[in-house]
Structures are given as C-alpha cells and as structure tokens.
Amino acid sequence: MTAEASSQLGTSQQAANHENVADYVKPQLRQPLPHPSKNATDNTTAHQSELAQENGRRKRPSDRLADPRLVALSRSDSAQRDQPVQTPADSSLDQDPHGARPKGQLQRANTDVGPRRESPAPRPNTTQENWELRHGWDDQYNSSEYLNTLSSTFYMYYTTTRHSTGGKPKDEGTHHPPQEWRMRDRLKTVSAAIAVCLNIGVDPPDVVKTNPAAKLECWIDPTLSTAASSKTMEHIGKKLQEQYETLSIRVRYKVFLDPSVDETRKFCTSLRRNAKDERILFHYNGHGVPLPTQSGEIWVFNKTYTQYIPVSLYDLQAWLGAPSLYVFDCSHAGNILLNFDRFVEKHETENAELRLQDPNAQPQSYSDNIQLAACGKSESLPTSPDLPADLFTCCLTTPIEISLRFFVLENRLPSDLTLNDIGRIPGRLQERRSPLGELNWIFTAITDTIAWNTLPRALFKKLFRQDLMVAALFRNFLLSERIMRANGCRPMSMPQLPETHNHTLWQAWDLAVEMVLAQLPAMLASEEYEYQHSNFFTEQLTAFEVYLAQGAPSHEAPSQLPIVLQVLLSQVHRLRALILLSKFFDLGPWAVNLALTIGIFPYVLKLLQSAAWELKPVMIFIWTRILAVDGACQADLLKDNGYQYFLTLMSPQTNLPVATTLMLEHRAMCAFIVAMFCKDFRQGQVVCLSPDLINMCIAHLRDTENPLLRQWSCLCLSVLWADFPDAKWVGIRCLAHQKLCELALDPVPEVRAAAVHALTTFLGIPDLTLQVAQCEESIASTILIMTTDGNSMVREELLVFFSTFVKRYINRFLVAAFEQLVDERDLLLHPNADTDTGRPYVPQAARSSSGTSSNPAVSRNSVQGSMWMHLLIMTIDAHPGVAQGAGIIVDYVHESLLESPLGPRAQPLVDDIVRLSRRPVAMSRQPSAAPTPRQNQVSPSPTPQSSQRNEGYLSIGMRRTASVAAALKHLALGTATSSDDLPASLHRAATNASAQQQPLPGPIRARVPAEWTRPPDDHDHVSNSTVYQQAKVPTPRGFKNRDPLQAPSIPLKSGFFDWSIEYFLEPQMKPMEPDEPGSDDYNSRLWRRIRNEKTLNMTQPLKGIAGINRWDISAGFFNNGTQPMKMCFHQYEEHLAVADDRDTICIWNWKQSARTNRFSNGNPSGSKINEAQFINEDDQALLMTGSSDGMIKIFRNYESEKHVEMVAAFRALTDLVPSNKNAGLVFDWQQGQGKLLVAGDVKVIRVWNADTEICTSDIPARSGSCITSLTSDQVAGNVFVGGYGDGAIRVFDQRLKPALAMVKVWREHKQWITNIHMQRGGLRELVSGSRNGEIKFWDIRMDAPLNTMTATKQTLRTLSMHEHAPVFATGTERHNVNVFNVNGTLINSIEPYSSFLHPNRSSAIAATAFHPHRMMLACSSLSNSHVNLFTCQQ
C-alpha cells in the first residue's frame, strides 16, 4: 500500500505513543464514512496529463464534418475534468488550476450535419456566444476555494450501524457473550496440617545417603544443632510454618512433628470437622521414614518410635475428606499420586451405594483434590550438599531464596559473592520498591504469565484464581519444575500441568536476578547506595504496546496480559498500564473477557477509591467496556460507593484532564455506566435517585455537540425511573418529560429513539390521578408527530410507547376502535355522494365535530382517538417491522373489543364490514393512496380493475387492508377541519387513483383541453398475456415474521437499549475496518476507486463523438419477463435496474445479458414504482425506489438473490392525494448533499435529509397541479427545478426560506411535462420536454428558453439526456426512439427489437435511459417485456 493511496483513502492513524492522558483515548461517534474514492466519481477529476493523451487519441471522423459546437462542448467538458481539486459533485466543473490552458472563445455554430426532420428557427442575437457553463456557475465552480469546500466531506448514506443492524441487537451466537469470569465456587484454604517425619539421627532402612549429602531442612542444618533433637524438630517445624505464612497468613497451621498413626488420624479428622466444606492443606515431609510403598502408602511412627507404621491413602482420604490440597516431599512420591485416584474412586463407589440405601444420606465428598509431588515414582530427591534436603519444599515456600541459590550455582559470578551473601539482599517481600520485594513482584508476574500462556483457561482459573494458597503453591511449583528437573527429578502434580521449565520468560527471570546480584556487593558495602530498579515491567509494557500496534491478529491473547495486571499495583507504571489496558479493551468483547478471566476486575474496582485525577478518564473508559460486556457488576459498584466515582464525573461542572470534545464523550460514558448500574437493580435506582442526577441528564440533553451524550442521558433517565414511581415523581417536578419531548425532532435518530424509550418507561405511575393522566396524554400528543419519522428504528420504538399507552388506557381505545368500526361500516354503506345533496357521506366522527349529530363520538379530539388512527396507518407502514408491530397492537385491541361488554355490538359491525367489503368493485368504494399490507395481499390478477378490489378492515382473521387507512388518513393527520372540507378529503382518499378516476374540477388550466394536463401513459393498457409472477419481498436484517397462531400481547418489547450498548463493544480508538490500510474492506474500496477511474478515463474520449455518430449498434437484448417502465444504469458496475408496471425490480448484468436478481418492492396492488435510482455508487451502491403510494425504500445487496435486504423504508409523502392527474411520487437524490427531494401529487416539495432521516423542510409547490419530474444541481445541491402537469417549470433555491424558495417560473410549455433534467457534466444543460413533443433548453438566469425544438408531432412518451455527452433521446408513440444532439439535430432513430413471436411495431416507447458515463442507451416499448441496448458508433 503506497503512501499516496493511503492519503487518497483519507485514513488516519492515531499516535501509538501517548505522552499524556489527554490523548490516550479518542472514541469517535460513528458518522457516515468518508468515502475513499472522491477522485473516482462523476464528482471528481482526471489527472492533467490525461487531457493531452485524450487529445492525441481523438481523431475526427473523415466521412463527416464535426459540429463545432459539439467539439467545443466536448473539449470544454474534458478540460474541466482536468482540475485536480476533488469535489462531491461533477468533475466537469473543473478547469486547469495553473491557467496554462484557458478556455477559448468558441462560438456556437448553427450548421447541422446529418439528417434532421425539423430545424429550429434561429433566434436573434444568438449567433455568437461564449461556451460557458449554464446558469452562471462557471466562475463559482472554477473557484478552487469553493471546490475545496464542497470536497471537504463526502459521505456514504444509509450505511451506519443502525442501518446495517436494522436497529436490532445482535443474537447471542453472533458476538462474544460474557464469560463466567467470576469464581462462583470460590474456595479458600482455612487449615493446614504440616506433618514432618524426620526422626533426626536415625536414617530410614531403605534410604542410602551419599557423603556429603544434602542436610538443610527449612534452611536449618539439624546436624549442627547442639540442642536435643526434639528442639531441633520444633525449630524446623516453626520455620516451615513461617515459610507457609508468607504465602497465606490467614490459614490456621498445625505442625505435627514425627507424628504417630493415632495423632495423624486425630489431627486430620479435627481439621476436617473445623474446616467444613473449605479446603485443607496436608504437607508431608517423609525424609526420615521409608519410601512410599508401591500402593502409595506413606509412613509415620508408633507412639514409642520403635516402628514405622504405614498409612493407607484410603485412610488418609477418609480422615481429610475433600476439598484438600496434598504436598508430598519425599523420594518416590510419584507412587502416591499414581495410586491416589484409585482410592478416591473406591470412596465414591461406597458413597453411591450409601445413597442407594439411604437417599437422604449426605456422605463426605472425596473428588476435589489437588496433589503436588516432589518426584516421580522411581526417582530420589537430589542429594547435592549445596542444595537443601527439602528442595521441593523450599521451591514451594521460599522461591526467591532458592532461585538466588540456583542462579549462583548455575552461573559463575564475577564478584566474590558466596551462597551466604545472597541471603542478605535488603528489603522485605511485601515492599515492592525494595530489591527483595521487587524480585518477588517480578517472580509473581513471570510465573502468572507462564501459567496463563501454557495452561488451558479453565485450569488456569481453577489453580491460579480460585484459592490464594493454591495459586501461590502452583506459581512456586512452576519454579520447582525448573530447578528439580535441573537436578534429575520431575515434579508431578494432579491435575497435570504441561511442561514449563523451558519457557522463554525464565530468561527474563534470570536477568532480573542477575541485575539484583550485580548490585548486591554495593548494597552490602554501603547503606546509602541507590538501588537501580529493574526495567522488566517497562520492557514488558513496551512489548504489550507493540502487540496492540499490530492490531491483535486473529484475536490472539497477549502473553503480557498477566504482567499488565501486576503493574497496576505500582503507582509508577499504573497510568501507562491503564492506558494500554484501555487500548486492549477497545479491541472488542473478547479482549474484555480475557482481562476479566485473568483477574483484572478486583484491581479496577479498588482503583475507584483512588483520588488520582489523571486516572479518571482512563478508568471511565475501562469501566464502560467492562459494563458493556458484563452488566452484572452492580453490586460491586454499590459496595464502597463505587458508583459515586462516575456520578461526580458526570456533572457538567466537573472537568477532566482531557480535551473538551473528549470530555463530552467521557460524560456520555459516565451516563452509560450510571444507566447500567441502575438497570433492573432497585438498590442502584434508590441510591442514584436525586434531583441532581435528573438535572444533570436534562442539562446534557441541551448539548448540541455530542449526540452520544444526549442519547445516554435519555437512557440514563429511562432506567432510573423504570418501574420506580418515586423517580418518576422527581422527574415530573424537574419537568424531565417535557425536555424529552423536545427531542422529537432531534437531528440524530438514535437520540430520538432514546427519548421515546425514556418516555415509555416514564408511563405507569400506579396512582393514576388526573395530573398523571394529563401528563401522560400530553406526552403522547407531543410525540405523535414521530409517526412520520424517516427512521424505522425510531418508529419501532414509538410503537413500544404506543403499546404501553394502549395497555394503560385500554378502555378508551376500545371505544375508539368501536367508533372506527362504525365509521368503516357507514363508509362501506355510503360509498358514493348522495344523489339529492350531491355530497358524500360524512362519518360519525366528522358529524360530531361539526355539530350535525346528537350522538357525538366519544373518542373524537382525544389523544386516544388520534393515536388509534396513527396505529391504523402504521399497520401499512413501508417497513415490515413497523407494520408488524402496529398490527400486533391493533389485533390486541380488536380482540379485547370483541371480548369486552361492547363485543355483542361490535360483532355485527365486523360481520357487516366483511360482507360489504366483498361486494363487486362497482358497488364498493375504492382506496387511493394507502397501501395494502404485503402479508394480507394475494397475488394480483392481471386486470387492473380486479386487482383494485379490497376488503374491509375486519375480514376473516381480523385482516387489515387499505380501506380504513385511506378513509381515515386525513382525520389522523388533522387535514380536515370542518364538515365541508372533510367529505371532499374522504372522497379523495376513497377514490381510485387508476385510469378510471375522474379528474377533479377546478379553475386551473380550465381553458386548455383536459388531455394536455394528463400523463402520456393516461390511456395505456398493459397486456395480460402472461400471468404475473409475484417476487420475493426483501426484509430488513433481523426481521422475523410473526407467528400467526400466537395471540397478540402488549406492551411490545424494546431492544433499543441492548442495541445501544453494542456501541461500546466496537473499537473506538482505531479507524473503522474500511478505513484501516491493508484491511479487506480497504483494499476492496481501493480496487473500486481504481475501477471507477478506469471507467472515467475510458469513456471520456467518447463524449466528443457522441453528438455526431449514430447510436444504432446493438449492445444487448434480453427479456425482462414483465413490462419495463423505469430503467437505471449503475455508473460503474455492469448493473441495470429495471422496474416494471407493478412492484417488481429486476437487476441485470447488461454486459452478460444475465439477470442477477428479481425481487418485489412490496408496494400494494394498484400502485406502481415511479422512480428507481442508485445511491452511493462510488463504493457499494444501494438501490432507492419510490412508489406511487408515497413510500421510499432502499435495498442493500440488490444484485444478490440470497443477500438482498431492505435497509430503510419510510413514507416520504404522508398525504399523497390525486390532483389534476395522478403523477404518483417523483424524487431526485443529491449524493453530495445527502438530500432527497420528493414531490408528486402533493402541494409541497419535501426535502428529506438522509443523515438525520427527517424531513427538513416543506417547500410549497406554488401550483395546484402535480409535479411530474424533479432535477437538481448535483454539485452544490442548492438549486432544483420541477416540472408540472400543467406545463409550468419552476426553479427553487433551498438556501432561501421555504415560502420564498421559488425564484423563477417558466410557462412556455402548455402541456404535461414528460421530463426535465439537468446534466451533471458537460455544459450543465437543462432540458425539458412536454407531452406534445416540444423540447426546450433553459438557463436559470434567463426568462426565455435558450432553444426550442419539436422532437415529435406525436405524444412524447419519454425524454432522457446523457449526463455528460451532448445528446438526448426521446420515445414516441410510434415505436421510435430518436437520438438528438443538443443543437436539435436528429442523429438517428431506433426501433427497439420485438419478439419474433409477438412483433408489435406500433406500440409506444415505455422507457429510455442513458448510461451515466458509457455511450449506451437502454429502451423498451409497451406490450413487450424486452429491453434493448444500443451504443454509439466509435
């Protein structure tokens, strides 16, 4: 990976070496990813040298003269592309930054070469013009400063975590679940029996000692003592006890010196009786008795010390029971271990027989035993006089002393140190800053690390984390294996350990010992000598840092992790260790689990008591990661008031030693920690409950810089008062609920969802007083606006609130549902206007509001009635999860209604609705805008008339259809305000939007024929020759269909809190995977960037000939299977999206003429797909569709049949009703701005922000006619143009206030605007075409068109323009596709091929589409499912 490629990808690496706390951690909020290929879009430019290469390659055709205008245009477009400044829009806007190649004063030529049908009349004063960009954008877009501003940020949209996960928490099997790191069965050694059988002065009969031989017992030479042997034995026993006390001082030790059988039995049984179920240590020194027998028997004495008495392992186990820890220090000790389990099995067999005889019996357990033996079954202990006789015991109890002696014996020292001198190292074992204490500290770290890296995790946890005594002995046992093996013995253990004597870390231990011994002479010579501490821990932290810099490949556990744990004990290295530990935690849950398993938790819990200010930021981060992985630490935080640590730091008045931006994120982490502390933990809620905490959260809600802080402040409030009425009353007094309602329009969807989550848990104060009811109803009425939110996660969370509210006020909702059924029945009974009055029927709810009924509707103008209407609308939501959730709530209310006292009156209504909804189409009312849920929709029949029949809201199985939503939509949205207005709106909502619909009367365009304001396809009749095959509807990730046999239950369950936790499970300190150089995603993006640039370089020279050469070379011909109506090429992939006349989308590989996928858009019968467009084309594109029911849907992996899934879906137009003629929905996507302009049969142009997923503005359409097409400037994205059904064209500027946004209107066209389009490149031509075949070119600065031509005398069916080349194509009713250049010259005409068996050369053209870069044109005709591809001659 080159540095240049890395810089082009825009990635940044954080510094690996941190010198202060302020930059140790930089967690970043996940924003839309900056795309690496800014240079690789039609927003970017080619290199300057490409222009010369292109000019050298381009040759003028010899058989015709090139139009000077077209050549000039091509050169202008090419020169503009040479600008190296990166822009988020069209590269054709750039020029040479050095000014070496200024634009020539090229003139427009009026000569047209080639056949043409009509010549536009020349306009005066236009014979000479400069070739400049249209609309006055030449100077602005050639400004490097302006282009740098535009290119500073380039985002990919609908690719965030909320879209990739669908707002659902991961399944248990897809991420690292919390491991059981706590020692639930923690044991401790409470008693120890130390049996020392030396019998000083008498050698055992089967032991032959060498001369000289090892003599020292517990570092005491019994042969040099002048006292009696009994005194020497007591001295040795006391010394051994002291050595054990250095391991654990809390154990009760009992020393037995040369014990008899009876004493052994007595003491052992007494220890087990006192220890109960805790562990007992039994240490056996058998240096003065015979060797263990082949059956494992050990030896003691009789009372008179005249005989050796064997003790069977069976008896010893019976006396000591379990759990027990055995240490056998004698020759042939392996015989004991090899026979031990045989006697345990015998005991367990007897226990099983006892349980059969007496089920209530509780026999002694014998299975939990640990054994350590000094040597194998046939090995003898070392007898070297330089080593102690109890070498194994010394290794287990005095590891530092024996290590020093072993090192001196194995390595010749340059100094004159003797074996006696090494015992004079200053310090105490407990003082880490002293030489002896530092050695002990290093030894602990090394042995822990060796065990961690060699032992299985479960065994390490049992031996090194369960019991302090066991852990100490096994750490020292690793040393004994090294020293004993060097002296011909192999220590044994049960459970058996892998070999560790040759581990590389022993070299580090030898180095630490050598550094101390090297300074020992100076220390002994002078007490003022300044000891030079070991750099062991510094070097190990550096090694750990190197591991982290490598990114933890394959989740390999770091070998230094136990050392980092030990470093936390030192104030000198603590900060650095915590910073590195936080980096390790940032790798993911697996890293946190590893650290918890090794025992990090007690250390970080203890550090909460530290007052060190510099540790607070890193402690916040570490605790955030721990609680994100395992939230069951609440009791630990409650102990010693650890939670106060984070409550204090959460305050806005508390400053942290970090940058301001990081301070806000650390406060967000504190809010997360407090939230996890209170979650489902009443004690935590009680101790945290205070107005101060609630006021802190409210203050953070006003923070506009950090959405993560706002989100977790909401969630902190949510868990604080969940099922806790006292906290809710405190929240009421602090007006917290009102502050949360203000977040309904927050620009971040996660914050909006968090606010709804908090308001949901706020509901449910047990004492439902009038004040409480008013408060809750006020909340409900305020957030009803969120039903139109563009983010499905927010709407699903809103449904959880609705379900909770419905459950709380169920009786009121039963009344609302009953009255709705009455209105539904009445609307079915009176589908048409009264013949006497000429007015349609007014439902009961409307009559009550206007005073025309003596029996007013109870739910009218109530929160419950409005919410019920919204719930009905949400049952037909574009997102399956939202629709299914709303359906559960509605089903629950309906079932409760039928089971309530209103049931006898509701059942006849249900029966009537079912009967009336099954009437023939001519007798029943027809729905218009509202769709039918996919799960209730049968396969539509071929005829449009039969496909439009629908059922009532309650049919068999309580199925919901569009009829209620269509009839009551305007009531729910509050668009009807009087009895005069309401019938018309109801009538419009109940009127079919098909061709059978009658146009509404009105004064607009009354002087022109009605056909002029109708779409060109007004009289089309799609062929029914084949049966329409319904395709699969993609669903969002994580969506699961509802079990139809399961009864509906509310309230719904929210997964938002668990999903929000997952943010802290992902890496925050390093770039995301696609931005990490060398990663698979990064390399894929780099490849796509190169591919995109190659496509641009390949197609750039062809633009010069596109306007003069014929477009008649067939490049493909394939059968789509259904009628193609909308087509769209991908800029770089070989993908062609084809939408048919209903709801199916086919994805074709046009190069291979192969269909890669076919899926359903999911819009209801009677509606169709109006628009389809690719977004995020520079990287992994998504497919956006808009249908005539007002829905926008976005699909991921659209080309894959197995992996296609819905990313987002929302209702872009909430009150889509017919105007003069149904134009459905039209939209224009602005990639550079992340905005979606949506219009159609509405009175506004709605601007949706893809980043915030909310409607940012409603711009008045300023016309009573529908909008038929939209186009916009793709560079700055401020100006857009709309074509209208009455022929008007209006120009809007988004920078102005919505009421003043319209800056120009043209009324040159007199008929329906078929299409209007502004080029992304070239001269930015703005072309429009109307139904009568009139084509006009515009400049937004001019009041009149630049050029006017007539493309056809017939009805203009389609108009498409190439994004960069100076050509456009029109489709006519006579099966012709005409290709023109921008001069109006007809280049050639094309007749799309028809099927051999079904030739139809009189059918109209249905769709045309240019490839954005390639010289390729796709077209199709009516009554023919084939798609034709043509290219330009080269």
Coordinates of N, CA and C in Angstrom, one line a residue, residues 294-297 312-314 317 335-349:
Q294 N 4.5 -49.3 46.9 CA 4.0 -49.4 45.6 C 2.5 -49.0 45.5
S295 N 1.8 -49.3 46.6 CA 0.4 -49.0 46.6 C 0.1 -47.6 47.1
G296 N 1.2 -46.8 47.3 CA 1.0 -45.4 47.7 C 0.9 -45.1 49.2
E297 N 1.2 -46.1 50.0 CA 1.2 -45.9 51.5 C 2.3 -45.0 51.9
S312 N -2.5 -45.9 54.9 CA -3.0 -46.1 53.6 C -3.6 -44.8 53.1
L313 N -3.5 -44.6 51.7 CA -4.2 -43.4 51.1 C -5.7 -43.4 51.3
Y314 N -6.2 -44.6 51.4 CA -7.7 -44.8 51.7 C -8.0 -44.1 53.0
Q317 N -7.5 -40.2 53.0 CA -8.6 -39.6 52.3 C -9.8 -39.5 53.2
N335 N 4.6 -42.5 43.4 CA 3.7 -43.7 43.7 C 2.5 -43.2 44.4
I336 N 2.6 -42.2 45.2 CA 1.4 -41.7 45.9 C 0.4 -41.1 44.9
L337 N 0.9 -40.3 44.0 CA -0.1 -39.7 43.0 C -0.7 -40.7 42.1
L338 N 0.1 -41.7 41.7 CA -0.4 -42.7 40.8 C -1.5 -43.6 41.4
N339 N -1.5 -43.7 42.7 CA -2.5 -44.5 43.4 C -3.6 -43.7 44.0
F340 N -3.5 -42.4 44.0 CA -4.4 -41.6 44.7 C -5.9 -41.7 44.2
D341 N -6.0 -41.6 42.9 CA -7.3 -41.6 42.3 C -8.0 -42.9 42.4
R342 N -7.2 -44.0 42.5 CA -7.8 -45.3 42.7 C -8.6 -45.4 44.0
F343 N -8.1 -44.8 45.0 CA -8.8 -44.9 46.3 C -9.9 -43.9 46.4
V344 N -9.8 -42.8 45.6 CA -10.9 -41.8 45.5 C -12.1 -42.5 44.8
E345 N -11.9 -43.2 43.8 CA -13.0 -43.9 43.1 C -13.6 -44.9 44.0
K346 N -12.8 -45.6 44.9 CA -13.4 -46.5 45.8 C -14.3 -45.8 46.8
H347 N -13.9 -44.7 47.3 CA -14.7 -43.9 48.2 C -16.0 -43.5 47.5
E348 N -15.9 -43.0 46.3 CA -17.1 -42.6 45.6 C -18.1 -43.7 45.3
T349 N -17.5 -44.9 45.1 CA -18.4 -46.1 44.9 C -19.1 -46.4 46.2

